[in-house]
Coordinates of C-alpha atoms and ligand atoms in Angstrom, one line a residue:
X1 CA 150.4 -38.7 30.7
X2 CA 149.1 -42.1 29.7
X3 CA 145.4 -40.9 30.4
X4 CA 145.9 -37.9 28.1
X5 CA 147.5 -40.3 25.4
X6 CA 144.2 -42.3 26.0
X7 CA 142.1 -39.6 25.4
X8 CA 143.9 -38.5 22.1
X9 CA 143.7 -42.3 20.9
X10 CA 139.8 -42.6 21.4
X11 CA 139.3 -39.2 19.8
X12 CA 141.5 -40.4 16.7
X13 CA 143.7 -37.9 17.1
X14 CA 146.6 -40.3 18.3
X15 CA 148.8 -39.4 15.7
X16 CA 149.8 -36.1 17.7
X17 CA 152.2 -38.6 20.2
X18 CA 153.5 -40.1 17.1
X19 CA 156.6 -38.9 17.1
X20 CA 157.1 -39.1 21.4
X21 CA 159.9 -41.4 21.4
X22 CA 162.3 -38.8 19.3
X23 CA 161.2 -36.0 21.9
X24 CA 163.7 -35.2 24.8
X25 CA 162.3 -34.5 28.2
X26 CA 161.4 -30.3 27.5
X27 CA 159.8 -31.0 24.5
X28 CA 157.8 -33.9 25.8
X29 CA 156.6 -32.0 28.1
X30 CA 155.4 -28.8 25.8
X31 CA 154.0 -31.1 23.7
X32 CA 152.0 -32.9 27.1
X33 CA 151.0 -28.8 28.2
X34 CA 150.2 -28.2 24.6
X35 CA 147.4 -31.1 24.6
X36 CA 146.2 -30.6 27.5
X37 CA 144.8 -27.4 26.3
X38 CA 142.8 -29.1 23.7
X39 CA 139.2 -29.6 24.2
X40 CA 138.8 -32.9 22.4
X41 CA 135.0 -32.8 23.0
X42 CA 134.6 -29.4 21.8
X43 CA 136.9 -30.3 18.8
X44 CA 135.1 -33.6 17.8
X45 CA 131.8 -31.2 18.4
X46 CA 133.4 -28.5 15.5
X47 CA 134.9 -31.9 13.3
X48 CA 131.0 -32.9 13.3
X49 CA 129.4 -29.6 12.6
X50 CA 131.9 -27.4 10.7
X51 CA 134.4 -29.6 8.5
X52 CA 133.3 -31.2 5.3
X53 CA 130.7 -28.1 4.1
X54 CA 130.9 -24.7 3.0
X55 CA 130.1 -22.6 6.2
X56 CA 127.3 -20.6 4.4
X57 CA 125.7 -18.0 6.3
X58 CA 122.2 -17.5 6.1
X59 CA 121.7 -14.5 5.3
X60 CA 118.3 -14.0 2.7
X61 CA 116.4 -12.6 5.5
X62 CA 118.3 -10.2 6.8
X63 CA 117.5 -6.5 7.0
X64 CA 119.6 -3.6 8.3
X65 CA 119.6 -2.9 12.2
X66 CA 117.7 0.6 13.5
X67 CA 120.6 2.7 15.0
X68 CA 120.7 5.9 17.0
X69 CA 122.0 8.6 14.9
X70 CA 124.4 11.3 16.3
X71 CA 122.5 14.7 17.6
X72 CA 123.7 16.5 14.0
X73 CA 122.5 13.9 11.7
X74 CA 118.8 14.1 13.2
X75 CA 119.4 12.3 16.3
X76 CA 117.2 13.4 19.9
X77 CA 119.4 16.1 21.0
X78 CA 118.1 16.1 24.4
X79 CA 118.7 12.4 25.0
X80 CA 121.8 12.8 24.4
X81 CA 122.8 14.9 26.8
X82 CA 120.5 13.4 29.5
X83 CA 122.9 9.9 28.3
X84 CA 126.0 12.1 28.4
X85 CA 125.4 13.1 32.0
X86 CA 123.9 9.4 32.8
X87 CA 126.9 7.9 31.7
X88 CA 129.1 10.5 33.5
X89 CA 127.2 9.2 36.8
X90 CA 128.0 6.4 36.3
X91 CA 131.8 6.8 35.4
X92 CA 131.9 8.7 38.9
X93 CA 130.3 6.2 40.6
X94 CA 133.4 3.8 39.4
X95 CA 131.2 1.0 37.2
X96 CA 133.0 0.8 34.0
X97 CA 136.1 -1.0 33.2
X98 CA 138.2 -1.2 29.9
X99 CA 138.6 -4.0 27.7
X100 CA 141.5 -4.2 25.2
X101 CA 142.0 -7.2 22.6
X102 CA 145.2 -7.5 22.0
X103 CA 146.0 -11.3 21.6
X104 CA 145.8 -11.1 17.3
X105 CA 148.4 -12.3 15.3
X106 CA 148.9 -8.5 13.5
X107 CA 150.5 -10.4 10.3
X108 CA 148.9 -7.4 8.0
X109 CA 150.9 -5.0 9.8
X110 CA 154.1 -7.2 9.9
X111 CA 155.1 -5.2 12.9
X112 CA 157.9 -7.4 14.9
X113 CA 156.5 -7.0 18.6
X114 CA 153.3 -6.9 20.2
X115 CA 150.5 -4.6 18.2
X116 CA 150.1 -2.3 21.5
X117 CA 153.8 -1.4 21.2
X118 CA 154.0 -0.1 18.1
X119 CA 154.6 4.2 17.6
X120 CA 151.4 5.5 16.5
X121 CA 151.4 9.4 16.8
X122 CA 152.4 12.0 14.4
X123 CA 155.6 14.1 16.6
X124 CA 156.1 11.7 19.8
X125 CA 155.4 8.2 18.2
X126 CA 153.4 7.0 21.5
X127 CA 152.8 3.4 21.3
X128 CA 149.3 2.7 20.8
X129 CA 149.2 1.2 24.9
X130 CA 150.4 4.2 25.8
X131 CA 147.6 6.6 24.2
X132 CA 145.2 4.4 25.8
X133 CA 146.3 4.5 28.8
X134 CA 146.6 8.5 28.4
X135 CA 142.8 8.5 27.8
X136 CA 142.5 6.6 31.0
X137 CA 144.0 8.9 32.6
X138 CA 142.7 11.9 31.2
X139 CA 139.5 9.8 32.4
X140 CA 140.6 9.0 36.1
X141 CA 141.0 13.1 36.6
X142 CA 137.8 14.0 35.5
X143 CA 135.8 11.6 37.2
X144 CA 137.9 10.9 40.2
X145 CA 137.6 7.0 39.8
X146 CA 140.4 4.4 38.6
X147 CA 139.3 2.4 36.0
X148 CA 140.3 -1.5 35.7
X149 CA 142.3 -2.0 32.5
X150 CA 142.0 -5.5 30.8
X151 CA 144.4 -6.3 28.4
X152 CA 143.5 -9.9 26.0
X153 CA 147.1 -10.9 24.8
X154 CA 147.8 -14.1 22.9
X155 CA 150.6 -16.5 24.4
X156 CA 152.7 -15.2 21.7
X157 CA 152.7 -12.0 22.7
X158 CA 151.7 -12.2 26.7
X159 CA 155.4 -11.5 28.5
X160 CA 156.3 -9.0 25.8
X161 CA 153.2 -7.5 26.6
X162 CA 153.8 -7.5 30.0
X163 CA 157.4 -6.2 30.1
X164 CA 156.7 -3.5 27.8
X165 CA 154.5 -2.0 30.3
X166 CA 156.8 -2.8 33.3
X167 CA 159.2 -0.7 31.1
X168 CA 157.3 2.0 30.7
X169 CA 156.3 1.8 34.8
X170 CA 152.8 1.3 33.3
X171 CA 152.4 5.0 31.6
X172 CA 151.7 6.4 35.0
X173 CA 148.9 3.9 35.5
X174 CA 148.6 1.9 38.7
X175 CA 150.4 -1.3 38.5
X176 CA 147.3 -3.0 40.3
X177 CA 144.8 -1.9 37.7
X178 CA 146.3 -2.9 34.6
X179 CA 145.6 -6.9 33.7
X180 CA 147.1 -8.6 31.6
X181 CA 144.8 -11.9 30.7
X182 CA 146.3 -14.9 28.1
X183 CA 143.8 -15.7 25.7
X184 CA 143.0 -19.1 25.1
X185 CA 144.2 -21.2 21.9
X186 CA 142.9 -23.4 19.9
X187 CA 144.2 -26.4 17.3
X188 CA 144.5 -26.4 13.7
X189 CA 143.0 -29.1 11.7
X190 CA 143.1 -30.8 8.0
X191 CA 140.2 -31.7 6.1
X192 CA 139.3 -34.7 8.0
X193 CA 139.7 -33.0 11.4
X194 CA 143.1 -34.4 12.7
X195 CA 145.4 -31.8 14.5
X196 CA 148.0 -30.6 12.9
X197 CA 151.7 -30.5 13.9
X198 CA 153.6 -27.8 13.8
X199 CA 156.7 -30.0 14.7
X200 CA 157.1 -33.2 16.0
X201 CA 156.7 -31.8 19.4
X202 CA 154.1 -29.6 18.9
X203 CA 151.1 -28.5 17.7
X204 CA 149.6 -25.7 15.3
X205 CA 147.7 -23.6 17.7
X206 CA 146.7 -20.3 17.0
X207 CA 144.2 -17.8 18.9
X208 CA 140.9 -18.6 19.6
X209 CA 140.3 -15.2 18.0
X210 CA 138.5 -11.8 19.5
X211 CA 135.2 -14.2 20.7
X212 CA 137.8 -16.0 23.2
X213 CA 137.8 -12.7 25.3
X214 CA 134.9 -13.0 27.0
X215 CA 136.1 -17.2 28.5
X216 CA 139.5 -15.8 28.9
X217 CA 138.0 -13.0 31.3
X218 CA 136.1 -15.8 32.7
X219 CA 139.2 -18.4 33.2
X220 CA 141.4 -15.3 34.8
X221 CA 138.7 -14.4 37.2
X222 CA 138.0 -10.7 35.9
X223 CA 134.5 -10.7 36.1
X224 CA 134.9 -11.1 40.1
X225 CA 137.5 -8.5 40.2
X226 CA 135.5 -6.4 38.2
X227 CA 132.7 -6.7 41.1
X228 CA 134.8 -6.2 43.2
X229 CA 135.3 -3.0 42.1
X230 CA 131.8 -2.7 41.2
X231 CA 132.3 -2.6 37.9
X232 CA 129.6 -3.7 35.7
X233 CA 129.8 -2.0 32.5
X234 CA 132.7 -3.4 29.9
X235 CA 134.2 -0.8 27.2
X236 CA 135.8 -3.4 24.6
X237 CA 137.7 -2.2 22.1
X238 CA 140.9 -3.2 19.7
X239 CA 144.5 -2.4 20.1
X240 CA 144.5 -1.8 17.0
X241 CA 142.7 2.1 16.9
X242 CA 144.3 4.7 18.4
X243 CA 141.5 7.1 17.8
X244 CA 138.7 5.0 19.9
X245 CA 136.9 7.0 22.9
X246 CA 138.3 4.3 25.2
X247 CA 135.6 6.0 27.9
X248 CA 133.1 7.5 26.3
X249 CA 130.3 8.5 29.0
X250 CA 127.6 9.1 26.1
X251 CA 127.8 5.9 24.8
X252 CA 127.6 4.6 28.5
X253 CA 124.4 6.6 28.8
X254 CA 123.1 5.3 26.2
X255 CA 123.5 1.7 27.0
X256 CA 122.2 2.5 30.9
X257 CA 119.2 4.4 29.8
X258 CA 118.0 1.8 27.0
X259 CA 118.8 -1.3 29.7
X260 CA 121.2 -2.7 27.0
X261 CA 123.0 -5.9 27.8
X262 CA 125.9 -4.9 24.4
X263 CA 125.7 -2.0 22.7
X264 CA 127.6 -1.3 19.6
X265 CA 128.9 1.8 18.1
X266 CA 128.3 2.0 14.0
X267 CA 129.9 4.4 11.5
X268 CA 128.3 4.6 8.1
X269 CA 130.2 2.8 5.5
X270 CA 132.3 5.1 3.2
X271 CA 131.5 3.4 0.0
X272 CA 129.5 0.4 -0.5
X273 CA 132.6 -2.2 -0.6
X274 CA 134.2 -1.1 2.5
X275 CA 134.9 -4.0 4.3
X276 CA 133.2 -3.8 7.8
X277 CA 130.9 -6.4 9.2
X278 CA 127.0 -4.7 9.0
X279 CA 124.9 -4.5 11.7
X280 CA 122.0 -6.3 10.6
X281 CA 118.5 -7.7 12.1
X282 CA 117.5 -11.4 11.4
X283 CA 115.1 -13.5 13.2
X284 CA 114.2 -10.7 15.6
X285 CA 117.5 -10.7 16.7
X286 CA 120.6 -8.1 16.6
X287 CA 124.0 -9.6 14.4
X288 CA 126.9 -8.4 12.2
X289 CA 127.0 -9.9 9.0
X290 CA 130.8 -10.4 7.4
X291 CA 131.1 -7.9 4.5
X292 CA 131.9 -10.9 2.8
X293 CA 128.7 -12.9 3.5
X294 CA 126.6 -10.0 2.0
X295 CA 126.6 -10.4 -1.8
X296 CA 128.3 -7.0 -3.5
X297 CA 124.6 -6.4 -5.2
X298 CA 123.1 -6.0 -1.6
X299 CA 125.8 -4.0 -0.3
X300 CA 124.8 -1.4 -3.3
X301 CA 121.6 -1.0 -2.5
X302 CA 119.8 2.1 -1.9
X303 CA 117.2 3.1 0.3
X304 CA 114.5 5.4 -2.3
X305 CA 113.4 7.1 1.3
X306 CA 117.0 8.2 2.5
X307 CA 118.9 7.8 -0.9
X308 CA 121.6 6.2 1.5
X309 CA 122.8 3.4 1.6
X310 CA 120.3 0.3 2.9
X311 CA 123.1 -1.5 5.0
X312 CA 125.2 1.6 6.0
X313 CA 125.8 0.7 9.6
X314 CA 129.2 -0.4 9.4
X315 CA 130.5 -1.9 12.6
X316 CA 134.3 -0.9 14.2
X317 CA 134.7 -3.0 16.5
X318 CA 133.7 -1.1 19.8
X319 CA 131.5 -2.6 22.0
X320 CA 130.0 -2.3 25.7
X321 CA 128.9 -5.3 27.3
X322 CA 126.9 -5.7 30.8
X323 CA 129.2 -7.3 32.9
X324 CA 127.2 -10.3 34.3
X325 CA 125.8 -10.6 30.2
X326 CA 129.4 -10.8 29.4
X327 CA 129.7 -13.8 31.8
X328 CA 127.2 -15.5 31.0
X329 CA 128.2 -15.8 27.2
X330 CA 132.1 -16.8 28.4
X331 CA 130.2 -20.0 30.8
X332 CA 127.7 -20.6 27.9
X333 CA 124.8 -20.2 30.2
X334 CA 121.3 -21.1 28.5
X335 CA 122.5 -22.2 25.3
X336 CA 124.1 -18.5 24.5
X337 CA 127.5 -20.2 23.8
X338 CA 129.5 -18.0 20.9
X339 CA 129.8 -19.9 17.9
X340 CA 132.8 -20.8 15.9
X341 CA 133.7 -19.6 13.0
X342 CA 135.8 -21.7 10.1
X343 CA 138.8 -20.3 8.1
X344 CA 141.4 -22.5 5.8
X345 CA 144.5 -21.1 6.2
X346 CA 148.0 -22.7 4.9
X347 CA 149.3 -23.9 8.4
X348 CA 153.5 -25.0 8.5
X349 CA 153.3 -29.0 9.2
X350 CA 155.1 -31.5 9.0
X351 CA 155.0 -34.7 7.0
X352 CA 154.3 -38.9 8.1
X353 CA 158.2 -38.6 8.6
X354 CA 158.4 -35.5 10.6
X355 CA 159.9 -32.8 8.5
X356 CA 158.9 -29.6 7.8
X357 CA 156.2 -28.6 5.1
X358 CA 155.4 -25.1 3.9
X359 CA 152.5 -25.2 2.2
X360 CA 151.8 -23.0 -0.8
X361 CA 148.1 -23.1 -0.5
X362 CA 145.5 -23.6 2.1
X363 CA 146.2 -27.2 4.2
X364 CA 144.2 -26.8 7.4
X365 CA 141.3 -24.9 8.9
X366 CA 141.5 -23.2 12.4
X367 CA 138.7 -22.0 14.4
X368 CA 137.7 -18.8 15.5
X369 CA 135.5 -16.9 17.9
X370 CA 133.9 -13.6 17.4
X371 CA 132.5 -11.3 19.6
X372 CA 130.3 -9.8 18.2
X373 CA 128.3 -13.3 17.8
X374 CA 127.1 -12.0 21.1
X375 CA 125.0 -9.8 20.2
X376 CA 122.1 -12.0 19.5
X377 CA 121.9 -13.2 22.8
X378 CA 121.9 -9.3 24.2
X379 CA 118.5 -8.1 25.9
X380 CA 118.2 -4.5 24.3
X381 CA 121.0 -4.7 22.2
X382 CA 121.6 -1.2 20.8
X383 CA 123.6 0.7 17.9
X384 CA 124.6 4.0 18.2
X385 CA 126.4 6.1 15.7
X386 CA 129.6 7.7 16.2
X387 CA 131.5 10.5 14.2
X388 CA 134.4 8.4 12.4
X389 CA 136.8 11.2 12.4
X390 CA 136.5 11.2 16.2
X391 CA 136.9 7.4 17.0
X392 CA 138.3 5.5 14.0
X393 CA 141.7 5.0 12.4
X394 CA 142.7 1.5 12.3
X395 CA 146.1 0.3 12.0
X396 CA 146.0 -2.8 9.9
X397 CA 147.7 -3.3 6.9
X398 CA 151.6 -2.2 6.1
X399 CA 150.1 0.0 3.3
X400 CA 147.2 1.4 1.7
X401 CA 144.2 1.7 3.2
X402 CA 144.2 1.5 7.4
X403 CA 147.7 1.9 7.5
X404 CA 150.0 3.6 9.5
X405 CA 149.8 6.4 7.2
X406 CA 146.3 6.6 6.8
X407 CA 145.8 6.8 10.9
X408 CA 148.5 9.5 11.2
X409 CA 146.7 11.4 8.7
X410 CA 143.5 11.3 10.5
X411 CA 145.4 11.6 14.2
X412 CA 146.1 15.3 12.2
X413 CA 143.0 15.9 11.3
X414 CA 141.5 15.3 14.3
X415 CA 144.1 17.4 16.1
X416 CA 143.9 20.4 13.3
X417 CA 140.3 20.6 13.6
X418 CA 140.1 21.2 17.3
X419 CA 142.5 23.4 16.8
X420 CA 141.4 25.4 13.9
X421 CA 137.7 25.0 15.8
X422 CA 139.2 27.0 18.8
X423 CA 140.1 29.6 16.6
X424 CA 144.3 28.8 15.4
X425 CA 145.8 29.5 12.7
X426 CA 146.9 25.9 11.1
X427 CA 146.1 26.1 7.3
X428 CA 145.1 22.6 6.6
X429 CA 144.2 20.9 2.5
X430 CA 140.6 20.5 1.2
X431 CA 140.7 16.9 3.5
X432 CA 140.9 19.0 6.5
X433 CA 145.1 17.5 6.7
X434 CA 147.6 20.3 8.1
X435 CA 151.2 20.2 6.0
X436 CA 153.3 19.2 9.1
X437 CA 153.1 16.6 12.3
X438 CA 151.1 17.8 15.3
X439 CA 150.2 16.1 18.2
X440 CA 147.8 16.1 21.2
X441 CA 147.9 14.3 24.2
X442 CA 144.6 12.6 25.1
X443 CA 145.9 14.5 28.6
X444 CA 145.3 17.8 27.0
X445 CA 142.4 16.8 25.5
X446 CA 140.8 13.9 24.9
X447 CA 137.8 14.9 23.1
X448 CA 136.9 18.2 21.3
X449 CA 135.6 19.6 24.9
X450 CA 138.2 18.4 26.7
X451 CA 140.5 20.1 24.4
X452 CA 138.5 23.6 24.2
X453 CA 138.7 23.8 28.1
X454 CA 142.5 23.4 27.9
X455 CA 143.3 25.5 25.3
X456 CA 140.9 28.2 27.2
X457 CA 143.3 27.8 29.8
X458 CA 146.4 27.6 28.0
X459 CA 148.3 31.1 29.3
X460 CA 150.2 31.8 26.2
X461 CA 149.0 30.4 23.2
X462 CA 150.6 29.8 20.1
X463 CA 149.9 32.8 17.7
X464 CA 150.6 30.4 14.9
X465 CA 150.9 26.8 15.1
X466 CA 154.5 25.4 13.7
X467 CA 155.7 22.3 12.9
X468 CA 156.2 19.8 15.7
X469 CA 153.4 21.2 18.2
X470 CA 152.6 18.7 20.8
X471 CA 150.3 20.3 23.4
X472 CA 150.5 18.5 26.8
X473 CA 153.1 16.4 26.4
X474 CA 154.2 17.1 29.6
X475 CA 151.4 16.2 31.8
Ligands
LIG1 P1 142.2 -8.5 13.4 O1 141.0 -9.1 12.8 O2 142.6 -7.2 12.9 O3 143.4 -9.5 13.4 O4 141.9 -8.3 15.0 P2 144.9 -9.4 13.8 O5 145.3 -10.7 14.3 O6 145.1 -8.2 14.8 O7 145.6 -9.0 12.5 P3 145.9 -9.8 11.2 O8 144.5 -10.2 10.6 O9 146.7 -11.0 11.6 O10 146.6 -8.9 10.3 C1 141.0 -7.3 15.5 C2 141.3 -7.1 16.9 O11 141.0 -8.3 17.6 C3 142.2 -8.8 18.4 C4 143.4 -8.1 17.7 O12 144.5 -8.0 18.5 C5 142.8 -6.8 17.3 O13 142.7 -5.9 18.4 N1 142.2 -10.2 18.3 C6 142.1 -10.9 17.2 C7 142.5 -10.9 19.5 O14 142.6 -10.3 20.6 N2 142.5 -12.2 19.5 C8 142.4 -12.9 18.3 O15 142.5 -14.2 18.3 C9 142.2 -12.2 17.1

C-alpha cells in the first residue's frame, strides 16, 4: 500500500490518504481498491490538456455528413433489399452480437433501480431488458443462431443488474450468452486537478461514460469471446429505447456491403433545436457534433436545394461497429484513442476537516468518454436513415419530452399502425395514437413484417381490437 501512497504523493494528489489514520480496516481498504483504479498518468495527461480552458470545439468547418436515405424517401430501393438479404446471411451465419449500455447514472429519469429494470410497455409493463431480450429471441428463431448479449453496467448498478436477470431466469435467454461487463470509473476533480473525496474514505468516481464500452469489452475479454463465436459485427445500442431494432439485418447489410468499420443510424431532427448530436463531416473525417456545440443560427439553416434542414441527420445513439475496429479503439492502437470529454458538475465532498459539503453550484469536473468519438477513426464509416417511429422512443426524463409517457405513446402507435396496416379496426387520433393500451410482443412481431406474417396466421382474429390487447404474450 505504501507504493500506491508513493504514487499518489508524486502525482500531488496525496491529499486522498489524508484522512487514513481515522479509517478502520474495510474502509482502508475501499479507499486502497478505489485508488488503484485511478490512472494517475492518464489523469495528470487530462489535468494538462483539459482543466484550466474552455473545452471549445472546433467546429467552423464543419459540414453535414452524406447519409443513405430510407427506400421511401428516395433511397436505392434495390440495394436495399440486396443489404436486407446480405445482412440476413450474415445473421444466419451467427456474426453479430448485441451491445447494450447500461452503466449511466439515469438521474433524469430518477428511477430507483437499474434503467434496464424499469416497466416500459403500455398493458404488461415489460422492463426494458426484457423487450430486448424478446427481440433477441424473436431473432434467434428466425435465423437459427444465438446471439451473444453484452450488457455495459456501472458498479452501481452491476449486481442489481445481474440479479434482476437471474430473477427473471434471464427472459428465456441462455444463461451463457447473456454478459454482464462493469464499466470502468473514473475520478472527479476541482479546478486545479486534485481528486475529490466523496468521504474520507473514498473517492468521487463516477462512469467513464458510453465511450468506456468499448475498454470495458476489452478488460472483460469480449472481443475474444465474440471470436469465439465468430462474431464480428457489434449492434450497440442504449438501454434507454425500447423501440430500437436491436437486430436489424438491413442495417447489417448495409455496413457489410459498404466495408464499414461503424455505421450509424440517423433520424432527421424534428425541429431545428432538438437536442441530438449531428452527424457532421470535418477534416475529411465522419463525427457527431453536440447540439450544443453547433450555434442555434446553424442549426436553422436551410438547404435552398432540399428546403430541409442543412444539419438534419440527428444521431440516436445506435451504432454497429466491426469487431476487431472496436478493439482496436478500446487498446488505443495507432493513436485512435477516444478522447475525453469535460463536464463541471456539483460533486458531494468533503471539506480540509472531513465533513460533508453539498455544493449548490458546480465544484468539480469529471471526465467522460463518448462513443461516438469513434467514428473518425472508422474506414467507411456510414449513416443510414431509419424511420423514427420504428426505432426511437427514448426514456429519459421523468416528464415532458422522452418520457415515459412520450415512449408509451409511440410503443401505441407503432403497435396501432401495424395493426390498422393489416387491415383492424383500432380507431386511432390525427397522431396515429389509439384511445386505450395495447401491446405487442417483439415475439409476435418484431417488425411490421414480422407482425403481418403472424397476424396472417393468427386463427381467430380479433374482429375489433379492445382495450388491453396484447398479441403474443404467451410465446
Ligand atoms: P445518457 O446520456 O442518457 O445518460 O446515457 P444516463 O446516465 O443514462 O442518464 P442521465 O443523464 O443521468 O439522466 C445514454 C446511454 O449511455 C449509457 C446509459 O446507460 C444510456 O444507455 N451510459 C451512459 C453508460 O452506459 N455509461 C455511462 O457512463 C454513461
Amino acid at each position: 500500500m505504501q507504493s500506491l501512497i508513493d504514487a499518489f504523493h508524486r502525482a500531488g494528489q496525496e491529499h486522498v490518504f489524508a484522512f487514513l489514520d481515522r479509517l478502520g480496516p474495510t474502509e482502508r481498504a475501499r479507499l486502497f481498491a478505489e485508488a488503484a483504479e485511478v490512472d494517475l498518468v492518464e489523469l495528470d495527461r487530462l489535468r494538462r490538456t483539459l482543466l484550466g480552458r474552455v473545452a471549445a470545439t472546433e467546429i467552423a468547418d464543419v459540414v453535414p455528413a452524406p447519409y443513405i436515405p430510407l427506400p421511401e424517401k428516395g433511397g436505392d430501393s434495390e440495394k436495399w433489399i440486396q443489404a436486407r438479404a446480405v445482412g440476413e446471411e450474415a445473421l444466419r451465419a451467427g456474426r453479430v452480437a448485441a451491445f447494450t449500455v447500461a452503466g449511466g447514472q439515469g438521474t433524469r429519469l430518477g428511477f430507483d433501480g437499474p434503467k434496464g429494470t424499469y416497466p416500459v410497455t403500455p398493458v404488461r409493463h415489460r422492463p426494458l431488458f426484457a423487450v430486448f431480450a424478446d427481440k433477441l429471441r424473436a431473432a434467434e428463431r428466425r435465423y437459427g443462431r444465438r446471439i451473444a448479449w453484452f450488457i455495459l453496467t456501472s458498479h452501481q448498478n452491476h449486481d442489481a443488474t445481474e440479479a434482476f436477470f437471474a430473477q427473471h431466469r434471464w427472459f428465456g435467454l441462455q444463461r451463457e450468452q447473456v454478459h454482464c461487463l462493469r464499466q470502468g470509473r473514473m475520478p472527479a476533480v476541482d479546478p486545479s486537478g486534485r481528486i475529490l473525496l466523496e468521504t474520507p474514505g473514498s473517492l468521487a468516481l463516477s462512469p467513464d461514460g458510453h465511450g468506456g464500452s468499448l475498454r470495458a469489452l476489452e478488460r472483460a475479454g469480449a472481443f475474444d469471446r465474440m471470436q469465439a463465436v465468430g462474431a464480428d459485427v457489434i449492434s450497440y445500442f442504449q438501454v434507454d429505447n425500447p423501440l430500437v431494432r436491436v437486430i436489424d439485418p438491413a442495417f447489417i447489410g448495409w455496413h457489410l456491403l459498404t466495408g464499414s468499420e461503424m455505421s450509424s443510424k440517423m433520424v432527421p431532427k424534428a425541429y431545428p433545436e432538438e437536442k441530438v448530436g449531428l452527424f457532421c463531416r470535418q477534416h475529411g473525417r465522419t463525427c457527431v457534433v453536440e447540439y450544443s456545440d453547433l450555434p442555434l443560427d446553424r442549426q436553422r439553416e436551410v438547404d435552398p436545394a432540399t428546403g430541409k434542414l442543412r444539419f438534419l441527420a440527428g444521431s440516436i445513439a445506435i451504432h454497429l461497429l466491426s469487431r476487431d475496429f472496436a478493439r482496436r479503439v478500446a487498446r488505443g492502437e495507432g493513436g485512435m484513442a477516444l478522447p475525453f470529454h469535460r463536464a463541471e458538475k456539483k460533486v458531494p465532498t468533503i471539506d480540509s476537516e472531513g465533513r460533508p459539503v453539498q455544493p449548490d453550484r458546480p465544484n468539480g469536473i469529471k471526465f467522460e468518454l463518448f462513443v461516438f468519438d469513434a467514428l473518425p477513426f472508422a474506414s467507411n464509416p456510414l449513416v443510414l436513415e431509419t424511420d423514427r417511429a420504428g426505432d426511437f422512443a427514448p426514456v429519459k426524463n421523468a416528464e415532458g419530452a422522452d418520457s415515459p409517457e412520450t415512449c408509451r405513446d409511440a410503443q401505441l402507435r407503432l403497435f396501432a399502425s401495424w395493426l390498422r396496416a393489416c387491415g383492424a379496426d383500432l380507431p386511432v387520433d390525427a397522431s396515429g395514437r389509439p384511445a386505450f393500451p395495447i401491446e405487442v410482443s417483439p415475439l409476435f412481431g418484431d417488425d411490421f413484417a414480422a407482425f403481418a406474417e403472424s397476424w396472417r396466421r393468427l386463427e381467430s382474429k380479433p374482429s375489433s381490437i379492445t382495450p388491453g390487447l396484447c398479441l403474443g404474450a404467451d410465446s
